[in-house]
Short mmCIF file of C-alpha atoms in Angstrom, two decimals:
data_model
loop_
_atom_site.label_atom_id
_atom_site.label_comp_id
_atom_site.label_asym_id
_atom_site.label_seq_id
_atom_site.Cartn_x
_atom_site.Cartn_y
_atom_site.Cartn_z
CA UNK A 23 164.45 65.00 74.75
CA UNK A 24 163.95 64.38 78.46
CA UNK A 25 160.24 65.13 78.19
CA UNK A 26 159.84 62.77 75.26
CA UNK A 27 161.80 59.98 76.94
CA UNK A 28 159.94 60.15 80.27
CA UNK A 29 156.70 58.50 79.07
CA UNK A 30 158.67 55.70 77.39
CA UNK A 31 160.62 55.02 80.58
CA UNK A 32 157.43 55.04 82.61
CA UNK A 33 155.74 52.63 80.21
CA UNK A 34 158.78 50.35 80.33
CA UNK A 35 158.73 50.37 84.15
CA UNK A 36 155.01 49.57 84.14
CA UNK A 37 155.60 46.64 81.78
CA UNK A 38 158.43 45.30 83.93
CA UNK A 39 156.30 45.63 87.05
CA UNK A 40 153.46 43.69 85.41
CA UNK A 41 155.87 40.98 84.22
CA UNK A 42 157.28 40.70 87.75
CA UNK A 43 153.77 40.30 89.18
CA UNK A 44 152.95 37.52 86.71
CA UNK A 45 156.19 35.66 87.47
CA UNK A 46 155.67 36.04 91.21
CA UNK A 47 152.16 34.64 90.96
CA UNK A 48 153.39 31.75 88.83
CA UNK A 49 156.11 30.96 91.37
CA UNK A 50 153.60 31.04 94.23
CA UNK A 51 151.31 28.63 92.37
CA UNK A 52 154.20 26.22 91.72
CA UNK A 53 155.25 26.41 95.38
CA UNK A 54 151.74 25.51 96.52
CA UNK A 55 151.73 22.63 94.05
CA UNK A 56 155.02 21.32 95.46
CA UNK A 57 153.73 21.50 99.03
CA UNK A 58 150.50 19.76 98.04
CA UNK A 59 152.36 17.02 96.17
CA UNK A 60 150.47 17.80 92.97
CA UNK A 61 153.39 19.01 90.85
CA UNK A 62 153.55 17.32 87.43
CA UNK A 63 156.54 15.26 86.38
CA UNK A 64 157.51 17.75 83.68
CA UNK A 65 158.17 20.48 86.27
CA UNK A 66 161.69 21.09 84.96
CA UNK A 67 160.40 21.76 81.44
CA UNK A 68 159.18 25.19 80.45
CA UNK A 69 155.47 25.27 79.86
CA UNK A 70 154.36 26.27 76.36
CA UNK A 71 151.16 28.27 76.41
CA UNK A 72 148.82 29.06 73.58
CA UNK A 73 147.95 32.71 72.88
CA UNK A 74 144.48 32.08 74.31
CA UNK A 75 145.95 30.73 77.55
CA UNK A 76 148.30 33.70 77.79
CA UNK A 77 145.39 36.13 77.36
CA UNK A 78 143.40 34.19 79.97
CA UNK A 79 146.25 34.48 82.47
CA UNK A 80 146.70 38.18 81.82
CA UNK A 81 142.97 38.77 82.18
CA UNK A 82 142.93 36.82 85.44
CA UNK A 83 145.74 39.06 86.69
CA UNK A 84 144.17 42.39 85.77
CA UNK A 85 140.52 41.48 86.38
CA UNK A 86 140.72 42.44 90.04
CA UNK A 87 142.85 45.50 89.25
CA UNK A 88 140.97 47.03 86.35
CA UNK A 89 141.61 50.53 87.61
CA UNK A 90 145.34 50.06 86.94
CA UNK A 91 144.57 49.87 83.22
CA UNK A 92 144.47 53.67 83.38
CA UNK A 93 148.26 53.68 83.56
CA UNK A 94 149.02 51.92 80.24
CA UNK A 95 146.32 53.99 78.51
CA UNK A 96 147.84 57.14 79.98
CA UNK A 97 151.27 55.92 78.88
CA UNK A 98 150.11 55.59 75.28
CA UNK A 99 148.62 59.10 75.36
CA UNK A 100 151.84 60.39 76.93
CA UNK A 101 153.90 58.83 74.14
CA UNK A 102 151.63 60.30 71.47
CA UNK A 103 151.61 63.73 73.10
CA UNK A 104 155.27 63.64 74.19
CA UNK A 105 154.34 64.86 77.68
CA UNK A 106 154.25 63.30 81.17
CA UNK A 107 150.98 65.05 82.05
CA UNK A 108 148.76 62.15 80.88
CA UNK A 109 150.71 59.84 83.19
CA UNK A 110 149.95 62.16 86.10
CA UNK A 111 146.27 62.17 85.14
CA UNK A 112 146.30 58.37 84.88
CA UNK A 113 147.87 58.04 88.33
CA UNK A 114 145.20 60.34 89.77
CA UNK A 115 142.44 58.37 88.02
CA UNK A 116 143.53 55.02 89.52
CA UNK A 117 142.27 55.60 93.10
CA UNK A 118 139.12 57.34 91.86
CA UNK A 119 138.25 54.49 89.52
CA UNK A 120 139.16 51.93 92.19
CA UNK A 121 136.69 53.55 94.56
CA UNK A 122 133.98 53.55 91.90
CA UNK A 123 134.55 49.89 91.01
CA UNK A 124 134.50 48.86 94.66
CA UNK A 125 131.23 50.71 95.15
CA UNK A 126 129.77 48.87 92.14
CA UNK A 127 130.97 45.53 93.56
CA UNK A 128 129.42 46.32 96.94
CA UNK A 129 126.15 47.17 95.23
CA UNK A 130 126.16 43.86 93.36
CA UNK A 131 126.91 41.97 96.56
CA UNK A 132 124.12 43.82 98.37
CA UNK A 133 121.59 42.97 95.68
CA UNK A 134 122.74 39.35 95.51
CA UNK A 135 122.34 39.01 99.30
CA UNK A 136 118.85 40.54 99.09
CA UNK A 137 117.91 37.98 96.44
CA UNK A 138 119.25 35.19 98.66
CA UNK A 139 117.07 36.42 101.54
CA UNK A 140 114.02 36.22 99.28
CA UNK A 141 115.01 32.69 98.30
CA UNK A 142 115.47 31.83 101.98
CA UNK A 143 111.94 32.94 102.83
CA UNK A 144 110.48 30.90 99.98
CA UNK A 145 112.51 27.79 100.77
CA UNK A 146 111.70 28.02 104.49
CA UNK A 147 107.97 28.36 103.82
CA UNK A 148 108.06 25.36 101.48
CA UNK A 149 109.87 23.15 103.99
CA UNK A 150 107.45 24.13 106.75
CA UNK A 151 104.49 23.11 104.58
CA UNK A 152 106.26 19.83 103.89
CA UNK A 153 106.04 19.03 107.60
CA UNK A 154 109.51 19.98 108.83
CA UNK A 155 110.06 21.56 112.21
CA UNK A 156 111.02 25.28 112.07
CA UNK A 157 114.59 24.67 113.26
CA UNK A 158 115.16 21.89 110.72
CA UNK A 159 113.56 23.89 107.92
CA UNK A 160 115.65 26.96 108.74
CA UNK A 161 118.85 24.90 108.80
CA UNK A 162 118.11 23.32 105.42
CA UNK A 163 116.97 26.56 103.75
CA UNK A 164 119.91 28.56 105.11
CA UNK A 165 122.47 26.05 103.83
CA UNK A 166 120.75 25.91 100.44
CA UNK A 167 120.60 29.66 99.90
CA UNK A 168 123.55 31.01 101.95
CA UNK A 169 121.44 34.04 102.90
CA UNK A 170 122.69 34.25 106.50
CA UNK A 171 126.30 34.80 105.49
CA UNK A 172 128.82 34.91 108.30
CA UNK A 173 126.03 34.69 110.93
CA UNK A 174 124.76 31.34 109.68
CA UNK A 175 126.37 29.26 112.44
CA UNK A 176 125.06 31.58 115.17
CA UNK A 177 121.48 31.59 113.85
CA UNK A 178 121.36 27.84 113.29
CA UNK A 179 122.81 27.16 116.74
CA UNK A 180 120.12 29.34 118.30
CA UNK A 181 117.42 27.51 116.34
CA UNK A 182 118.76 24.04 117.19
CA UNK A 183 119.39 24.56 120.90
CA UNK A 184 116.43 26.76 121.80
CA UNK A 185 118.22 30.12 121.71
CA UNK A 186 116.89 33.51 120.77
CA UNK A 187 116.43 33.03 117.03
CA UNK A 188 114.82 36.46 116.38
CA UNK A 189 117.74 38.24 118.05
CA UNK A 190 120.23 36.22 115.99
CA UNK A 191 118.30 37.02 112.81
CA UNK A 192 118.22 40.74 113.63
CA UNK A 193 121.97 40.65 114.14
CA UNK A 194 122.38 38.95 110.76
CA UNK A 195 120.10 41.60 109.22
CA UNK A 196 122.79 44.22 109.89
CA UNK A 197 124.70 42.88 106.89
CA UNK A 198 124.48 45.09 103.85
CA UNK A 199 121.49 43.98 101.78
CA UNK A 200 120.11 41.56 104.40
CA UNK A 201 117.35 43.86 105.70
CA UNK A 202 114.76 41.21 104.90
CA UNK A 203 116.10 39.06 107.72
CA UNK A 204 114.60 41.58 110.15
CA UNK A 205 111.20 40.74 108.69
CA UNK A 206 111.98 37.04 109.07
CA UNK A 207 112.86 37.68 112.73
CA UNK A 208 109.51 39.43 113.24
CA UNK A 209 107.64 36.53 111.65
CA UNK A 210 109.51 34.05 113.84
CA UNK A 211 108.78 36.12 116.96
CA UNK A 212 105.07 36.33 116.17
CA UNK A 213 104.88 32.60 115.44
CA UNK A 214 106.61 31.69 118.71
CA UNK A 215 104.81 34.16 120.99
CA UNK A 216 101.36 34.29 119.41
CA UNK A 217 101.12 30.87 117.79
CA UNK A 218 100.52 32.33 114.32
CA UNK A 219 101.40 30.36 111.21
CA UNK A 220 105.01 30.97 110.27
CA UNK A 221 104.59 29.78 106.68
CA UNK A 222 101.80 32.27 105.97
CA UNK A 223 103.86 35.15 107.34
CA UNK A 224 106.85 34.05 105.28
CA UNK A 225 104.71 34.03 102.13
CA UNK A 226 103.69 37.63 102.71
CA UNK A 227 107.27 38.60 103.53
CA UNK A 228 108.58 36.92 100.39
CA UNK A 229 105.98 38.69 98.26
CA UNK A 230 106.88 42.07 99.77
CA UNK A 231 110.63 41.55 99.29
CA UNK A 232 110.15 40.29 95.75
CA UNK A 233 107.99 43.32 94.92
CA UNK A 234 110.72 45.58 96.31
CA UNK A 235 113.28 43.85 94.08
CA UNK A 236 111.02 44.26 91.06
CA UNK A 237 110.66 47.98 91.78
CA UNK A 238 114.44 48.26 91.99
CA UNK A 239 114.84 46.57 88.61
CA UNK A 240 112.17 48.77 86.99
CA UNK A 241 113.80 51.90 88.36
CA UNK A 242 117.17 50.80 87.05
CA UNK A 243 115.69 50.17 83.61
CA UNK A 244 114.13 53.64 83.62
CA UNK A 245 117.45 55.24 84.61
CA UNK A 246 119.44 53.34 81.99
CA UNK A 247 118.92 56.21 79.53
CA UNK A 248 120.24 58.73 82.05
CA UNK A 249 123.35 56.64 82.69
CA UNK A 250 123.85 56.36 78.93
CA UNK A 251 123.81 60.15 78.75
CA UNK A 252 126.47 60.34 81.46
CA UNK A 253 128.59 57.84 79.55
CA UNK A 254 128.27 59.85 76.34
CA UNK A 255 129.35 62.99 78.20
CA UNK A 256 132.41 61.14 79.46
CA UNK A 257 133.39 59.88 76.00
CA UNK A 258 132.78 63.10 74.05
CA UNK A 259 136.15 64.77 74.88
CA UNK A 260 138.08 61.70 73.75
CA UNK A 261 135.99 61.55 70.58
CA UNK A 262 136.74 65.21 69.93
CA UNK A 263 140.47 64.64 70.32
CA UNK A 264 140.33 61.65 67.96
CA UNK A 265 138.38 63.68 65.39
CA UNK A 266 140.88 66.53 65.63
CA UNK A 267 143.79 64.12 65.16
CA UNK A 268 142.04 62.59 62.14
CA UNK A 269 141.72 66.06 60.60
CA UNK A 270 145.44 66.70 61.14
CA UNK A 271 145.04 69.37 63.81
CA UNK A 272 147.35 67.59 66.33
CA UNK A 273 145.22 68.47 69.38
CA UNK A 274 147.58 66.75 71.85
CA UNK A 275 150.46 69.04 70.89
CA UNK A 276 148.24 72.10 71.22
CA UNK A 277 146.82 71.05 74.58
CA UNK A 278 150.06 69.83 76.16
CA UNK A 279 152.71 72.15 74.69
CA UNK A 280 151.10 75.60 74.33
CA UNK A 281 149.97 77.95 77.12
CA UNK A 282 146.58 78.55 75.52
CA UNK A 283 146.03 74.84 74.97
CA UNK A 284 147.07 74.02 78.51
CA UNK A 285 144.62 76.62 79.83
CA UNK A 286 141.83 75.16 77.70
CA UNK A 287 142.75 71.68 78.96
CA UNK A 288 142.60 72.78 82.61
CA UNK A 289 139.30 74.65 82.24
CA UNK A 290 137.72 72.00 80.03
CA UNK A 291 138.85 69.15 82.27
CA UNK A 292 137.46 70.91 85.34
CA UNK A 293 134.12 71.57 83.64
CA UNK A 294 133.97 67.99 82.35
CA UNK A 295 134.65 66.56 85.81
CA UNK A 296 132.08 68.88 87.41
CA UNK A 297 129.48 67.99 84.79
CA UNK A 298 130.01 64.25 85.19
CA UNK A 299 129.86 64.54 88.97
CA UNK A 300 126.65 66.56 88.85
CA UNK A 301 124.95 64.30 86.31
CA UNK A 302 125.92 61.18 88.28
CA UNK A 303 124.66 62.82 91.47
CA UNK A 304 121.28 63.50 89.86
CA UNK A 305 120.94 59.91 88.64
CA UNK A 306 122.03 58.44 91.99
CA UNK A 307 119.53 60.71 93.71
CA UNK A 308 116.80 59.18 91.56
CA UNK A 309 117.98 55.69 92.48
CA UNK A 310 118.00 56.52 96.17
CA UNK A 311 114.50 57.95 95.98
#
């Protein structure tokens, strides 16, 4: 009885915690509205939300915490299997999935910054051909593209007041995904010291960076099949459990409540994790190459 009641209590606690987070966020939003003087007249009335608005609010709450969705899924499996072990597995999966999602977000930010650097080179070359001075063109292009990030003020100040623009650009190039700014710094240095055309150098730099981005996209398209294989390997155990349940074999009871099943679960889970790690390592190695 205690084993069967534990998953239900855990699921109830998770639901209460989520409800508390929603109410706390709603109270914080109303407090900010009061301080800003933007609170509607019907503040004392309870707001009636449509199901779509409720779903939108819940999605906004969990969108930045998608890894925590492992807990309710694990709670459902724990209820079906009448064992707390799935909850333990879900708790262990939360930090692992959080790390993976953060790595994916960093990769997207890195690629977006690289694309902004390419746009910066193109916009700067176009403004120079339009007759703008380099400092003015850099200021306009940087504000339009946002490629300089947190170093924008430093670079623009160096360009406006005669500072060391190449050094400021090299410092900005240390940002993840902003390696192209080092090429921009080299073009600027050559144009200042040797009198070479800055626009022509920027055109070649933009072409090289754009070609690099195209190679990245082609490689990702070629590796899409490999990632699909990894995904299939990850889903196969769950599909097998669902098929066994559909046939009436009750695989959760066998795996969670019998010594032989628990041994199979431990060995199979270890082999599954090792296989996924190895397959992902191979694919990431291809991406790095």
